[in-house]
Coordinates of C-alpha atoms in Angstrom, one line a residue:
M153 CA 82.4 79.6 102.4
T154 CA 84.6 77.9 105.0
A155 CA 87.6 75.6 105.2
Q156 CA 85.3 73.0 106.6
L157 CA 83.0 73.1 103.7
L158 CA 85.9 72.8 101.3
A159 CA 87.2 69.8 103.2
A160 CA 83.8 68.2 102.9
D161 CA 83.6 69.0 99.2
L162 CA 87.0 67.4 98.6
A163 CA 86.1 64.3 100.7
A164 CA 83.3 63.7 98.2
K165 CA 85.5 63.8 95.1
P166 CA 86.2 60.1 94.9
D167 CA 82.5 59.2 95.1
A168 CA 81.6 61.8 92.5
L169 CA 84.2 60.4 90.1
T170 CA 83.1 56.8 90.8
A171 CA 79.5 57.7 90.2
L172 CA 80.4 59.3 86.9
A173 CA 82.3 56.2 85.9
D174 CA 79.3 54.0 86.7
R175 CA 77.0 56.3 84.7
L176 CA 79.4 56.3 81.7
A177 CA 79.6 52.5 81.7
R178 CA 75.8 52.4 81.1
H179 CA 75.1 55.6 79.1
D180 CA 77.0 57.5 76.5
P181 CA 76.2 61.2 77.0
F182 CA 77.5 61.9 73.5
S183 CA 75.4 59.3 71.6
A184 CA 73.7 62.1 69.6
L185 CA 77.0 63.3 68.2
P186 CA 76.8 61.6 64.8
A187 CA 73.5 63.2 64.2
L188 CA 74.9 66.7 65.0
V189 CA 78.0 66.7 62.9
D190 CA 79.0 65.1 59.7
D191 CA 82.1 63.0 60.0
E192 CA 84.9 65.1 61.7
P193 CA 84.1 68.7 62.3
A194 CA 86.5 71.2 60.8
G195 CA 86.8 73.1 64.0
I196 CA 86.0 72.2 67.7
L197 CA 85.6 75.3 69.9
L198 CA 85.8 74.6 73.6
L199 CA 84.6 77.5 75.8
G200 CA 84.8 78.2 79.5
T201 CA 85.9 80.6 82.2
G202 CA 88.2 79.9 85.1
A203 CA 88.4 76.3 86.0
A204 CA 86.2 75.3 83.1
R205 CA 88.7 76.9 80.7
Y206 CA 91.6 75.0 82.2
A207 CA 89.7 71.7 81.6
C208 CA 89.0 72.8 78.1
E209 CA 92.7 73.6 77.4
A210 CA 93.8 70.1 78.6
A211 CA 91.1 68.4 76.5
A212 CA 91.8 70.5 73.4
A213 CA 95.5 69.5 73.6
R214 CA 94.5 65.8 73.7
M215 CA 92.3 66.3 70.7
R216 CA 95.0 68.0 68.6
L217 CA 97.1 64.9 69.1
A218 CA 94.7 63.2 66.8
G219 CA 94.8 66.0 64.2
L220 CA 91.5 67.4 65.3
G221 CA 91.1 71.2 64.9
A222 CA 90.3 71.8 68.6
V223 CA 90.9 75.1 70.3
A224 CA 90.1 76.2 73.9
E225 CA 89.0 79.8 73.9
Y226 CA 88.4 82.5 76.5
A227 CA 84.6 82.9 76.7
A228 CA 85.1 86.6 76.6
A229 CA 87.0 86.6 73.3
E230 CA 85.3 88.8 70.7
R231 CA 86.3 86.6 67.8
S232 CA 87.1 82.9 67.4
L233 CA 86.2 80.1 65.0
P234 CA 83.5 81.2 62.7
P235 CA 79.9 79.9 63.3
G236 CA 78.6 77.4 60.8
P237 CA 77.8 73.7 60.4
D238 CA 81.5 72.7 60.3
T239 CA 82.2 74.1 63.8
L240 CA 81.3 72.1 66.9
V241 CA 80.9 74.3 70.0
V242 CA 81.5 72.8 73.5
A243 CA 80.5 75.1 76.3
V244 CA 81.6 74.2 79.9
S245 CA 80.2 75.8 83.0
V246 CA 81.3 74.8 86.5
G247 CA 79.1 77.5 88.2
G248 CA 80.5 80.8 87.1
G249 CA 81.1 82.8 83.9
L250 CA 77.5 82.6 82.7
R251 CA 77.4 86.1 81.3
E252 CA 80.4 85.4 79.2
L253 CA 79.3 82.0 78.0
C254 CA 75.7 83.1 77.1
T255 CA 77.1 86.2 75.2
V256 CA 79.4 84.1 73.0
L257 CA 76.9 81.3 72.5
D258 CA 74.5 83.9 71.1
E259 CA 76.8 83.9 68.1
Y260 CA 76.6 80.2 67.5
V261 CA 73.1 79.1 68.4
E262 CA 71.2 77.7 65.4
R263 CA 74.3 78.1 63.3
S264 CA 76.6 75.5 64.9
A265 CA 76.0 72.3 67.0
I266 CA 76.4 73.1 70.7
I267 CA 77.2 70.7 73.5
V268 CA 76.8 72.2 77.0
L269 CA 78.4 70.6 80.1
T270 CA 77.0 72.0 83.4
P271 CA 76.3 70.9 86.9
D272 CA 72.9 72.6 86.8
P273 CA 70.4 71.6 84.0
D274 CA 68.4 74.8 84.9
S275 CA 71.3 77.1 84.3
P276 CA 70.8 79.8 81.6
V277 CA 73.6 78.3 79.5
A278 CA 71.6 75.0 79.2
R279 CA 69.0 76.6 76.9
Y280 CA 71.7 76.8 74.2
A281 CA 72.4 73.1 74.2
D282 CA 71.7 70.7 71.4
V283 CA 73.2 68.1 73.7
L284 CA 73.1 68.8 77.5
V285 CA 75.5 66.8 79.6
P286 CA 75.1 67.0 83.4
L287 CA 78.4 67.0 85.3
M288 CA 77.0 64.9 88.2
S289 CA 79.2 66.8 90.6
G290 CA 76.6 67.7 93.1
V291 CA 76.3 70.9 95.1
E292 CA 79.7 72.2 96.3
R293 CA 78.9 74.4 99.3
S294 CA 82.4 75.8 99.5
G295 CA 81.9 77.5 96.1
L296 CA 85.2 76.3 94.7
A297 CA 83.9 73.9 92.0
C298 CA 86.6 71.3 92.6
R299 CA 84.3 68.3 91.8
A300 CA 82.8 70.1 88.9
Y301 CA 86.2 70.7 87.4
Q302 CA 87.2 67.1 87.9
N303 CA 84.0 65.7 86.3
A304 CA 84.0 68.3 83.4
L305 CA 87.6 67.3 82.5
A306 CA 86.6 63.6 82.6
L307 CA 83.7 64.2 80.3
L308 CA 85.8 66.3 77.9
L309 CA 88.3 63.5 77.7
L310 CA 85.5 61.1 76.8
L311 CA 84.3 63.6 74.1
G312 CA 87.8 63.6 72.7
H313 CA 87.7 59.8 72.4
R314 CA 84.4 59.9 70.7
L315 CA 85.8 62.4 68.2
G316 CA 88.9 60.2 67.5
A317 CA 91.5 61.4 70.0
P318 CA 93.8 58.6 71.2
A319 CA 93.1 57.1 74.5
A320 CA 95.8 57.6 77.1
G321 CA 96.8 55.4 80.1
T322 CA 95.0 52.1 80.1
G323 CA 92.9 53.0 77.1
D324 CA 89.7 52.5 79.1
L325 CA 88.5 55.8 80.4
T326 CA 86.0 54.5 82.9
R327 CA 88.7 52.3 84.4
G328 CA 91.0 55.4 84.5
L329 CA 88.2 57.3 86.4
R330 CA 88.0 54.6 89.0
R331 CA 91.8 54.5 89.4
A332 CA 91.8 58.3 89.8
A333 CA 89.0 58.0 92.4
N334 CA 91.1 55.5 94.4
A335 CA 94.2 57.7 94.1
I336 CA 92.3 60.8 95.3
A337 CA 90.8 58.8 98.2
D338 CA 94.3 57.7 99.2
L339 CA 95.7 61.2 99.1
I340 CA 92.8 62.5 101.2
D341 CA 93.1 59.6 103.7
R342 CA 96.8 60.2 104.1
A343 CA 96.5 64.0 104.2
P344 CA 97.2 64.4 107.9
A345 CA 100.6 62.7 107.3
W346 CA 101.8 64.8 104.4
V347 CA 99.8 68.1 104.1
P348 CA 101.3 69.9 107.2
G349 CA 104.9 69.3 106.1
V350 CA 104.3 70.2 102.5
A351 CA 102.4 73.3 103.5
A352 CA 105.2 74.4 105.8
A353 CA 107.8 73.9 103.0
L354 CA 105.7 76.0 100.6
D355 CA 104.7 78.7 103.1
S356 CA 106.1 82.0 101.8
P357 CA 105.0 85.7 102.1
D358 CA 105.5 85.8 98.3
G359 CA 103.0 83.1 97.6
V360 CA 103.3 79.7 96.1
H361 CA 104.1 78.8 92.5
L362 CA 102.7 75.7 90.8
V363 CA 104.7 74.3 87.9
A364 CA 103.5 71.6 85.4
P365 CA 104.2 70.3 82.0
V366 CA 102.1 71.9 79.2
E367 CA 100.0 68.7 78.9
R368 CA 99.0 69.1 82.5
L369 CA 99.2 72.8 83.0
A370 CA 95.5 72.7 83.9
S371 CA 96.5 70.9 87.1
A372 CA 98.7 73.8 88.2
Q373 CA 96.1 76.3 87.1
Q374 CA 93.2 74.6 89.0
A375 CA 95.3 74.2 92.1
A376 CA 96.4 77.8 92.0
L377 CA 92.8 79.0 91.6
A378 CA 91.7 77.0 94.7
I379 CA 94.5 78.6 96.8
R380 CA 93.5 82.0 95.6
Q381 CA 89.8 81.5 96.2
G382 CA 89.8 79.7 99.5
P383 CA 92.6 81.0 101.8
V384 CA 93.0 84.0 99.5
R385 CA 96.8 83.5 99.1
P386 CA 99.0 84.5 96.2
A387 CA 99.3 81.5 93.9
Y388 CA 100.7 81.4 90.3
A389 CA 100.8 78.7 87.6
A390 CA 103.8 78.2 85.2
E391 CA 104.7 75.7 82.6
S392 CA 107.8 73.5 83.3
G393 CA 109.7 74.1 80.0
E394 CA 108.9 77.9 80.1
W395 CA 109.9 78.2 83.7
S396 CA 113.6 78.8 83.1
H397 CA 112.7 81.6 80.6
T398 CA 110.1 83.4 82.7
D399 CA 109.5 82.5 86.4
R400 CA 113.2 81.9 87.0
Y401 CA 113.7 85.6 87.3
L402 CA 111.1 85.9 90.1
A403 CA 113.0 83.2 92.0
A404 CA 116.0 85.5 92.0
V405 CA 114.2 88.3 93.9
T406 CA 111.6 86.5 96.1
D407 CA 111.2 83.8 98.6
Y408 CA 110.3 81.4 95.9
R409 CA 108.5 78.1 96.8
A410 CA 107.3 75.8 94.0
L411 CA 105.0 72.8 93.8
L412 CA 106.2 70.9 90.8
F413 CA 103.9 68.4 89.0
A414 CA 106.5 66.0 87.8
G415 CA 106.8 64.5 84.4
S416 CA 108.4 67.1 82.1
H417 CA 111.7 66.7 80.3
Y418 CA 112.7 69.9 82.0
D419 CA 112.0 69.0 85.7
D420 CA 115.7 68.6 86.5
R421 CA 116.5 72.0 84.9
V422 CA 113.8 73.6 87.0
A423 CA 115.1 72.0 90.1
E424 CA 118.8 73.0 89.3
H425 CA 118.0 76.6 88.6
L426 CA 115.6 77.0 91.5
L427 CA 118.0 75.5 94.0
Q428 CA 120.8 77.6 92.7
L429 CA 118.6 80.6 93.6
H430 CA 118.0 79.2 97.1
G431 CA 114.3 78.4 96.4
T432 CA 112.3 75.5 97.7
L433 CA 110.8 72.7 95.7
V434 CA 108.2 70.0 96.5
T435 CA 107.2 67.5 93.8
V436 CA 103.9 65.7 93.0
G437 CA 103.8 62.4 91.2
G438 CA 107.5 61.9 90.9
A439 CA 110.9 62.4 92.6
V440 CA 113.4 65.2 91.6
E441 CA 116.8 65.5 93.2
G442 CA 116.9 68.4 95.7
A443 CA 113.2 68.5 96.4
A444 CA 112.2 69.1 100.0
A445 CA 109.4 66.5 99.8
A446 CA 107.7 64.3 97.2
V447 CA 103.9 63.6 97.2
R448 CA 103.3 60.3 95.5
Y449 CA 99.9 58.6 94.8
L450 CA 98.5 55.4 93.4
G451 CA 98.8 55.2 89.6
D452 CA 100.9 58.4 89.2
G453 CA 102.5 57.0 86.1
D454 CA 99.1 56.9 84.2
P455 CA 98.4 60.1 82.1
D456 CA 94.6 60.1 82.8
V457 CA 95.1 59.3 86.5
R458 CA 97.6 62.2 86.8
L459 CA 95.4 64.7 85.1
L460 CA 92.4 63.9 87.2
T461 CA 94.1 63.3 90.5
E462 CA 96.9 65.8 91.0
P463 CA 94.8 69.0 91.4
V464 CA 93.6 67.6 94.8
V465 CA 97.1 68.2 96.2
G466 CA 96.7 71.9 95.7
E467 CA 93.1 71.8 96.8
L468 CA 94.0 70.1 100.1
L469 CA 96.7 72.7 100.7
A470 CA 94.1 75.4 100.1
A471 CA 91.9 73.8 102.7
H472 CA 94.8 73.6 105.2
W473 CA 95.9 77.2 104.7
W474 CA 92.2 78.4 104.8
K475 CA 91.7 76.6 108.1
R476 CA 94.8 78.2 109.6
R477 CA 93.7 81.6 108.4
R478 CA 90.4 81.3 110.2
V479 CA 92.0 80.4 113.5

């Protein structure tokens, strides 16, 4: 695992997303769904660990907007939705957590329909699948599963659409994937111009805090995980509306630096409170008064583009800090 390998993995993100969009335009990976479940399942259980669970949480929230009974669960939970024909299980693996996933799937196999999303069709979790969906993310030599997270999230959004969840953004998911691929490529191409300044603004012995609206909390969680895994720096995720009731107290006693994924009704309140406490704020995807910098990207007003694109900001920061750590 090296910073150079992570940089190479990130450079391949746009192509991986474009290839997935090309594949989805020709083939529906969930075409067998009507044969698996009658009408709308009473419960949809999305399972994963780490980055996979973050993607599950974002997708489950979208599904609930359509009145679907979707819940994202820790794979290690001892109890969740009961097994049976009315429960659809969606297991997501991005490379880790196989022990937890296999253990929980033992409770559902042959009792509930199971969809498995994985980058490796030979993975032990694949044997539980009634429908096996490859992530098409390729081998990530850095070990951080950034492309796997991205593609898993895209496929979960597609599954939500197939189950009746409303389409966001343009309403055409494959078009949204292509727009996100362009936005990611643009951020990577411009990284030498914005990453060093943003990294300097967020550099603190107390770590970095990533704040996002609940609908996109997965972006903050995935970015924080990349920063923990790669350069092994303290990184914490928080929800924008909750921030003033929880993380605000840390800002009073630490050198608090926050990367704010913009778009919450509470962005201005976060900025006001943080700046009163002499903290530092950098925004992604929007401008907030008082921010030290703002990272904008193509299509940052589109909900699907935001969800698929913005984690790369934290991932590029992880690569930058990792490289500096090895010098």
